[in-house]
């Protein structure tokens, strides 16, 4: 999956596309909502035994992350987490710049 930042009639939106370039998510108005949608879909599609109770990683709270780094040396190998859902999504394709250039 890739995250796309695009310009629509309602403003800047984010959506996820698959490997073929087909949109697989609704238009989301913030990067945080795009992250949440991505986490939800990945957790729903996982078919193995799930050991994690919450989809929200404990390290997403900066105070808890700092505490983990200070108190548990072994956690420093993966300070942001090991799962793809632990790492905040970044925009893979930014279509806004191209569309704004055509408007000018």
Short mmCIF file of N, CA, C and O in Angstrom, two decimals:
data_model
loop_
_atom_site.label_atom_id
_atom_site.label_comp_id
_atom_site.label_asym_id
_atom_site.label_seq_id
_atom_site.Cartn_x
_atom_site.Cartn_y
_atom_site.Cartn_z
N UNK A 1 0.83 -1.19 0.00
CA UNK A 1 0.00 0.00 0.00
C UNK A 1 0.87 1.25 0.00
O UNK A 1 1.94 1.25 0.61
N UNK A 2 0.38 2.26 -0.68
CA UNK A 2 1.06 3.55 -0.69
C UNK A 2 0.08 4.63 -0.29
O UNK A 2 -1.11 4.56 -0.62
N UNK A 3 0.58 5.64 0.41
CA UNK A 3 -0.24 6.76 0.84
C UNK A 3 -0.08 7.91 -0.15
O UNK A 3 1.03 8.30 -0.50
N UNK A 4 -1.22 8.43 -0.60
CA UNK A 4 -1.24 9.50 -1.59
C UNK A 4 -1.83 10.75 -0.95
O UNK A 4 -2.84 10.69 -0.24
N UNK A 5 -1.17 11.88 -1.18
CA UNK A 5 -1.69 13.19 -0.77
C UNK A 5 -2.18 13.86 -2.03
O UNK A 5 -1.43 14.01 -3.00
N UNK A 6 -3.45 14.25 -2.03
CA UNK A 6 -4.06 14.76 -3.25
C UNK A 6 -4.89 16.00 -2.94
O UNK A 6 -5.19 16.29 -1.79
N UNK A 7 -5.25 16.69 -4.00
CA UNK A 7 -6.08 17.88 -3.88
C UNK A 7 -7.44 17.57 -4.48
O UNK A 7 -7.53 17.09 -5.62
N UNK A 8 -8.48 17.81 -3.70
CA UNK A 8 -9.84 17.59 -4.20
C UNK A 8 -10.63 18.88 -4.05
O UNK A 8 -10.10 19.89 -3.59
N UNK A 9 -11.90 18.84 -4.41
CA UNK A 9 -12.74 20.03 -4.28
C UNK A 9 -12.86 20.49 -2.83
O UNK A 9 -13.04 21.66 -2.55
N UNK A 10 -12.74 19.56 -1.90
CA UNK A 10 -12.87 19.89 -0.48
C UNK A 10 -11.54 20.29 0.16
O UNK A 10 -11.50 20.66 1.31
N UNK A 11 -10.44 20.19 -0.57
CA UNK A 11 -9.13 20.56 -0.04
C UNK A 11 -8.14 19.42 -0.16
O UNK A 11 -8.30 18.51 -0.99
N UNK A 12 -7.13 19.41 0.69
CA UNK A 12 -6.11 18.36 0.68
C UNK A 12 -6.68 17.12 1.35
O UNK A 12 -7.26 17.20 2.43
N UNK A 13 -6.51 15.99 0.69
CA UNK A 13 -6.98 14.71 1.22
C UNK A 13 -5.87 13.68 1.10
O UNK A 13 -4.92 13.85 0.32
N UNK A 14 -6.00 12.63 1.88
CA UNK A 14 -5.08 11.50 1.85
C UNK A 14 -5.89 10.25 1.56
O UNK A 14 -7.02 10.13 1.99
N UNK A 15 -5.29 9.33 0.79
CA UNK A 15 -5.93 8.03 0.57
C UNK A 15 -4.86 7.00 0.25
O UNK A 15 -3.75 7.33 -0.14
N UNK A 16 -5.23 5.75 0.46
CA UNK A 16 -4.32 4.63 0.23
C UNK A 16 -4.64 3.98 -1.10
O UNK A 16 -5.81 3.85 -1.47
N UNK A 17 -3.58 3.57 -1.82
CA UNK A 17 -3.74 2.84 -3.08
C UNK A 17 -3.02 1.50 -2.95
O UNK A 17 -2.09 1.35 -2.15
N UNK A 18 -3.44 0.53 -3.76
CA UNK A 18 -2.76 -0.77 -3.76
C UNK A 18 -1.64 -0.77 -4.77
O UNK A 18 -1.33 0.26 -5.39
N UNK A 19 -1.03 -1.93 -4.99
CA UNK A 19 0.12 -2.04 -5.90
C UNK A 19 -0.24 -1.69 -7.34
O UNK A 19 0.60 -1.25 -8.11
N UNK A 20 -1.51 -1.87 -7.71
CA UNK A 20 -1.96 -1.57 -9.07
C UNK A 20 -2.35 -0.10 -9.24
O UNK A 20 -2.71 0.33 -10.32
N UNK A 21 -2.29 0.66 -8.14
CA UNK A 21 -2.65 2.07 -8.21
C UNK A 21 -4.12 2.35 -8.00
O UNK A 21 -4.59 3.47 -8.22
N UNK A 22 -4.86 1.35 -7.56
CA UNK A 22 -6.30 1.49 -7.33
C UNK A 22 -6.53 1.98 -5.90
O UNK A 22 -5.95 1.44 -4.96
N UNK A 23 -7.39 2.97 -5.76
CA UNK A 23 -7.69 3.50 -4.43
C UNK A 23 -8.42 2.45 -3.61
O UNK A 23 -9.40 1.87 -4.07
N UNK A 24 -7.95 2.23 -2.39
CA UNK A 24 -8.56 1.21 -1.54
C UNK A 24 -9.11 1.80 -0.24
O UNK A 24 -9.67 1.08 0.58
N UNK A 25 -8.96 3.10 -0.06
CA UNK A 25 -9.49 3.75 1.15
C UNK A 25 -10.36 4.92 0.75
O UNK A 25 -10.26 5.42 -0.38
N UNK A 26 -11.17 5.39 1.68
CA UNK A 26 -11.89 6.64 1.40
C UNK A 26 -10.93 7.82 1.47
O UNK A 26 -9.79 7.66 1.90
N UNK A 27 -11.40 8.98 1.06
CA UNK A 27 -10.59 10.19 1.22
C UNK A 27 -10.57 10.56 2.69
O UNK A 27 -11.61 10.65 3.33
N UNK A 28 -9.38 10.76 3.23
CA UNK A 28 -9.20 11.07 4.65
C UNK A 28 -8.61 12.47 4.75
O UNK A 28 -7.70 12.81 4.01
N UNK A 29 -9.12 13.27 5.67
CA UNK A 29 -8.75 14.69 5.70
C UNK A 29 -7.46 15.00 6.45
O UNK A 29 -6.95 16.11 6.32
N UNK A 30 -6.95 14.05 7.24
CA UNK A 30 -5.70 14.29 7.95
C UNK A 30 -4.78 13.08 7.83
O UNK A 30 -5.24 11.96 7.58
N UNK A 31 -3.51 13.32 8.07
CA UNK A 31 -2.53 12.24 8.07
C UNK A 31 -2.81 11.27 9.22
O UNK A 31 -2.63 10.06 9.07
N UNK A 32 -3.27 11.79 10.35
CA UNK A 32 -3.60 10.92 11.49
C UNK A 32 -4.73 9.96 11.14
O UNK A 32 -4.69 8.79 11.51
N UNK A 33 -5.76 10.45 10.45
CA UNK A 33 -6.87 9.58 10.05
C UNK A 33 -6.38 8.53 9.05
O UNK A 33 -6.82 7.37 9.09
N UNK A 34 -5.46 8.90 8.17
CA UNK A 34 -4.89 7.94 7.22
C UNK A 34 -4.11 6.86 7.97
O UNK A 34 -4.18 5.67 7.63
N UNK A 35 -3.38 7.26 9.00
CA UNK A 35 -2.65 6.31 9.84
C UNK A 35 -3.60 5.35 10.53
O UNK A 35 -3.37 4.14 10.57
N UNK A 36 -4.66 5.88 11.12
CA UNK A 36 -5.64 5.05 11.82
C UNK A 36 -6.31 4.07 10.88
O UNK A 36 -6.52 2.91 11.22
N UNK A 37 -6.67 4.52 9.67
CA UNK A 37 -7.31 3.63 8.70
C UNK A 37 -6.35 2.50 8.34
O UNK A 37 -6.74 1.34 8.28
N UNK A 38 -5.09 2.83 8.11
CA UNK A 38 -4.07 1.85 7.76
C UNK A 38 -3.90 0.81 8.86
O UNK A 38 -3.88 -0.40 8.60
N UNK A 39 -3.81 1.26 10.11
CA UNK A 39 -3.69 0.33 11.24
C UNK A 39 -4.90 -0.59 11.33
O UNK A 39 -4.76 -1.80 11.51
N UNK A 40 -6.08 -0.02 11.18
CA UNK A 40 -7.31 -0.81 11.29
C UNK A 40 -7.36 -1.89 10.23
O UNK A 40 -7.66 -3.06 10.52
N UNK A 41 -7.04 -1.54 9.00
CA UNK A 41 -7.08 -2.51 7.90
C UNK A 41 -6.04 -3.61 8.11
O UNK A 41 -6.33 -4.79 7.91
N UNK A 42 -4.84 -3.25 8.52
CA UNK A 42 -3.81 -4.25 8.73
C UNK A 42 -4.17 -5.20 9.88
O UNK A 42 -3.95 -6.41 9.79
N UNK A 43 -4.74 -4.66 10.95
CA UNK A 43 -5.13 -5.52 12.06
C UNK A 43 -6.29 -6.43 11.66
O UNK A 43 -6.33 -7.60 12.05
N UNK A 44 -7.24 -5.92 10.88
CA UNK A 44 -8.38 -6.74 10.45
C UNK A 44 -7.96 -7.84 9.48
O UNK A 44 -8.54 -8.91 9.47
N UNK A 45 -6.95 -7.57 8.66
CA UNK A 45 -6.56 -8.55 7.65
C UNK A 45 -5.57 -9.58 8.17
O UNK A 45 -5.30 -10.58 7.50
N UNK A 46 -5.04 -9.38 9.38
CA UNK A 46 -4.06 -10.32 9.94
C UNK A 46 -4.78 -11.60 10.34
O UNK A 46 -5.76 -11.59 11.08
N UNK A 47 -4.29 -12.74 9.85
CA UNK A 47 -4.98 -14.01 10.10
C UNK A 47 -4.30 -14.86 11.18
O UNK A 47 -4.83 -15.88 11.58
N UNK A 48 -3.14 -14.44 11.66
CA UNK A 48 -2.44 -15.20 12.69
C UNK A 48 -3.00 -14.93 14.08
O UNK A 48 -3.96 -14.18 14.25
N UNK A 49 -2.38 -15.53 15.07
CA UNK A 49 -2.79 -15.30 16.45
C UNK A 49 -2.31 -13.94 16.89
O UNK A 49 -1.12 -13.64 16.83
N UNK A 50 -3.21 -13.08 17.32
CA UNK A 50 -2.87 -11.73 17.74
C UNK A 50 -2.59 -11.72 19.24
O UNK A 50 -3.42 -12.12 20.03
N UNK A 51 -1.39 -11.27 19.60
CA UNK A 51 -1.03 -11.18 21.00
C UNK A 51 -1.20 -9.77 21.54
O UNK A 51 -1.32 -9.56 22.73
N UNK A 52 -1.22 -8.80 20.66
CA UNK A 52 -1.36 -7.41 21.09
C UNK A 52 -2.84 -7.12 21.33
O UNK A 52 -3.68 -7.43 20.50
N UNK A 53 -3.15 -6.52 22.45
CA UNK A 53 -4.54 -6.25 22.81
C UNK A 53 -5.04 -4.98 22.13
O UNK A 53 -6.16 -4.91 21.66
N UNK A 54 -4.21 -3.97 22.05
CA UNK A 54 -4.60 -2.68 21.51
C UNK A 54 -3.90 -2.43 20.18
O UNK A 54 -2.75 -2.81 19.99
N UNK A 55 -4.59 -1.77 19.25
CA UNK A 55 -3.97 -1.41 17.98
C UNK A 55 -3.04 -0.21 18.15
O UNK A 55 -2.22 0.06 17.29
N UNK A 56 -3.17 0.51 19.27
CA UNK A 56 -2.32 1.67 19.53
C UNK A 56 -1.09 1.20 20.28
O UNK A 56 -1.18 0.58 21.33
N UNK A 57 0.07 1.50 19.74
CA UNK A 57 1.33 1.08 20.36
C UNK A 57 1.62 1.94 21.57
O UNK A 57 1.44 3.15 21.53
N UNK A 58 2.08 1.33 22.65
CA UNK A 58 2.38 2.07 23.88
C UNK A 58 3.46 3.11 23.66
O UNK A 58 3.54 4.09 24.38
N UNK A 59 4.30 2.91 22.65
CA UNK A 59 5.38 3.85 22.40
C UNK A 59 4.91 5.11 21.68
O UNK A 59 5.67 6.03 21.47
N UNK A 60 3.62 5.16 21.28
CA UNK A 60 3.13 6.36 20.61
C UNK A 60 3.00 7.52 21.59
O UNK A 60 2.96 8.67 21.19
N UNK A 61 2.93 7.24 22.88
CA UNK A 61 2.94 8.27 23.92
C UNK A 61 4.41 8.60 24.21
O UNK A 61 5.15 7.74 24.67
N UNK A 62 4.82 9.83 23.96
CA UNK A 62 6.23 10.20 24.07
C UNK A 62 6.78 9.98 25.48
O UNK A 62 7.91 9.54 25.65
N UNK A 63 5.98 10.25 26.50
CA UNK A 63 6.45 10.03 27.88
C UNK A 63 6.73 8.56 28.12
O UNK A 63 7.74 8.19 28.73
N UNK A 64 5.83 7.68 27.66
CA UNK A 64 6.03 6.25 27.84
C UNK A 64 7.23 5.77 27.03
O UNK A 64 7.99 4.93 27.46
N UNK A 65 7.39 6.32 25.82
CA UNK A 65 8.53 5.94 24.99
C UNK A 65 9.84 6.32 25.68
O UNK A 65 10.77 5.53 25.74
N UNK A 66 9.91 7.54 26.21
CA UNK A 66 11.12 7.98 26.92
C UNK A 66 11.41 7.09 28.12
O UNK A 66 12.55 6.74 28.39
N UNK A 67 10.35 6.72 28.84
CA UNK A 67 10.51 5.84 30.00
C UNK A 67 11.04 4.47 29.58
O UNK A 67 11.92 3.91 30.25
N UNK A 68 10.52 3.93 28.48
CA UNK A 68 10.98 2.63 27.99
C UNK A 68 12.46 2.70 27.61
O UNK A 68 13.23 1.79 27.91
N UNK A 69 12.87 3.76 26.95
CA UNK A 69 14.26 3.90 26.52
C UNK A 69 15.18 4.01 27.72
O UNK A 69 16.25 3.41 27.77
N UNK A 70 14.75 4.77 28.74
CA UNK A 70 15.58 4.94 29.95
C UNK A 70 15.68 3.65 30.75
O UNK A 70 16.74 3.33 31.27
N UNK A 71 14.58 2.93 30.88
CA UNK A 71 14.53 1.81 31.81
C UNK A 71 14.79 0.43 31.20
O UNK A 71 15.11 -0.50 31.93
N UNK A 72 14.64 0.30 29.90
CA UNK A 72 14.80 -1.01 29.28
C UNK A 72 15.76 -0.91 28.10
O UNK A 72 15.38 -0.49 27.02
N UNK A 73 16.97 -1.30 28.32
CA UNK A 73 18.03 -1.20 27.31
C UNK A 73 17.66 -2.00 26.06
O UNK A 73 17.90 -1.57 24.95
N UNK A 74 17.04 -3.17 26.23
CA UNK A 74 16.75 -4.03 25.08
C UNK A 74 15.76 -3.41 24.11
O UNK A 74 15.73 -3.77 22.95
N UNK A 75 14.95 -2.48 24.57
CA UNK A 75 13.95 -1.88 23.68
C UNK A 75 14.57 -0.88 22.71
O UNK A 75 13.91 -0.44 21.79
N UNK A 76 15.84 -0.51 22.91
CA UNK A 76 16.45 0.49 22.06
C UNK A 76 16.78 -0.03 20.67
O UNK A 76 17.04 0.75 19.77
N UNK A 77 16.74 -1.32 20.44
CA UNK A 77 17.00 -1.85 19.11
C UNK A 77 15.92 -1.40 18.13
O UNK A 77 16.19 -1.16 16.96
N UNK A 78 14.69 -1.28 18.60
CA UNK A 78 13.58 -0.84 17.77
C UNK A 78 12.79 0.23 18.54
O UNK A 78 11.68 -0.03 18.99
N UNK A 79 13.33 1.43 18.69
CA UNK A 79 12.67 2.43 19.53
C UNK A 79 11.29 2.85 19.03
O UNK A 79 10.47 3.30 19.80
N UNK A 80 11.01 2.69 17.74
CA UNK A 80 9.70 3.05 17.22
C UNK A 80 8.77 1.85 17.13
O UNK A 80 7.63 1.99 16.76
N UNK A 81 9.27 0.68 17.45
CA UNK A 81 8.44 -0.51 17.35
C UNK A 81 8.86 -1.38 16.19
O UNK A 81 9.56 -0.93 15.28
N UNK A 82 8.45 -2.64 16.21
CA UNK A 82 8.86 -3.58 15.17
C UNK A 82 7.80 -3.76 14.08
O UNK A 82 8.11 -4.18 12.99
N UNK A 83 6.57 -3.47 14.40
CA UNK A 83 5.51 -3.68 13.42
C UNK A 83 5.36 -2.47 12.51
O UNK A 83 5.65 -1.34 12.91
N UNK A 84 4.86 -2.72 11.32
CA UNK A 84 4.66 -1.62 10.38
C UNK A 84 3.65 -0.62 10.91
O UNK A 84 3.71 0.56 10.61
N UNK A 85 2.70 -1.08 11.73
CA UNK A 85 1.70 -0.18 12.29
C UNK A 85 2.25 0.69 13.40
O UNK A 85 1.62 1.65 13.81
N UNK A 86 3.42 0.38 13.92
CA UNK A 86 4.04 1.19 14.97
C UNK A 86 4.74 2.43 14.41
O UNK A 86 4.99 3.37 15.14
N UNK A 87 5.05 2.40 13.15
CA UNK A 87 5.76 3.50 12.51
C UNK A 87 4.77 4.38 11.77
O UNK A 87 4.01 3.88 10.94
N UNK A 88 4.71 5.68 12.08
CA UNK A 88 3.75 6.56 11.41
C UNK A 88 3.94 6.54 9.90
O UNK A 88 5.07 6.53 9.40
N UNK A 89 2.83 6.54 9.19
CA UNK A 89 2.88 6.52 7.72
C UNK A 89 3.40 7.84 7.18
O UNK A 89 3.19 8.90 7.78
N UNK A 90 4.08 7.74 6.07
CA UNK A 90 4.57 8.93 5.37
C UNK A 90 3.98 8.93 3.97
O UNK A 90 3.68 7.88 3.40
N UNK A 91 3.82 10.11 3.42
CA UNK A 91 3.25 10.25 2.08
C UNK A 91 4.22 9.68 1.06
O UNK A 91 5.39 10.04 1.03
N UNK A 92 3.71 8.76 0.22
CA UNK A 92 4.53 8.16 -0.83
C UNK A 92 4.42 8.95 -2.14
O UNK A 92 5.38 9.06 -2.89
N UNK A 93 3.22 9.46 -2.41
CA UNK A 93 2.99 10.25 -3.62
C UNK A 93 2.30 11.55 -3.25
O UNK A 93 1.22 11.53 -2.67
N UNK A 94 2.92 12.66 -3.60
CA UNK A 94 2.34 13.98 -3.32
C UNK A 94 1.87 14.58 -4.65
O UNK A 94 2.68 15.08 -5.43
N UNK A 95 0.56 14.53 -4.89
CA UNK A 95 0.00 15.04 -6.13
C UNK A 95 -0.42 16.50 -6.01
O UNK A 95 -0.78 17.13 -7.00
N UNK A 96 -0.36 17.05 -4.81
CA UNK A 96 -0.81 18.43 -4.57
C UNK A 96 0.05 19.42 -5.33
O UNK A 96 -0.47 20.34 -5.97
N UNK A 97 1.36 19.26 -5.27
CA UNK A 97 2.26 20.21 -5.94
C UNK A 97 1.99 20.28 -7.43
O UNK A 97 1.92 21.37 -8.01
N UNK A 98 1.81 19.12 -8.06
CA UNK A 98 1.54 19.09 -9.50
C UNK A 98 0.22 19.77 -9.83
O UNK A 98 0.13 20.52 -10.80
N UNK A 99 -0.81 19.52 -9.04
CA UNK A 99 -2.11 20.09 -9.32
C UNK A 99 -2.12 21.59 -9.08
O UNK A 99 -2.78 22.34 -9.80
N UNK A 100 -1.38 22.06 -8.07
CA UNK A 100 -1.30 23.50 -7.82
C UNK A 100 -0.56 24.21 -8.96
O UNK A 100 -0.91 25.33 -9.32
N UNK A 101 0.45 23.57 -9.53
CA UNK A 101 1.17 24.17 -10.65
C UNK A 101 0.27 24.36 -11.87
O UNK A 101 0.40 25.35 -12.58
N UNK A 102 -0.64 23.43 -12.09
CA UNK A 102 -1.56 23.55 -13.23
C UNK A 102 -2.59 24.65 -13.01
O UNK A 102 -3.12 25.21 -13.97
N UNK A 103 -2.86 25.02 -11.76
CA UNK A 103 -3.83 26.07 -11.46
C UNK A 103 -3.23 27.47 -11.59
O UNK A 103 -3.93 28.45 -11.77
N UNK A 104 -1.90 27.54 -11.51
CA UNK A 104 -1.24 28.86 -11.55
C UNK A 104 -1.03 29.31 -12.96
O UNK A 104 -0.91 28.78 -13.91
#
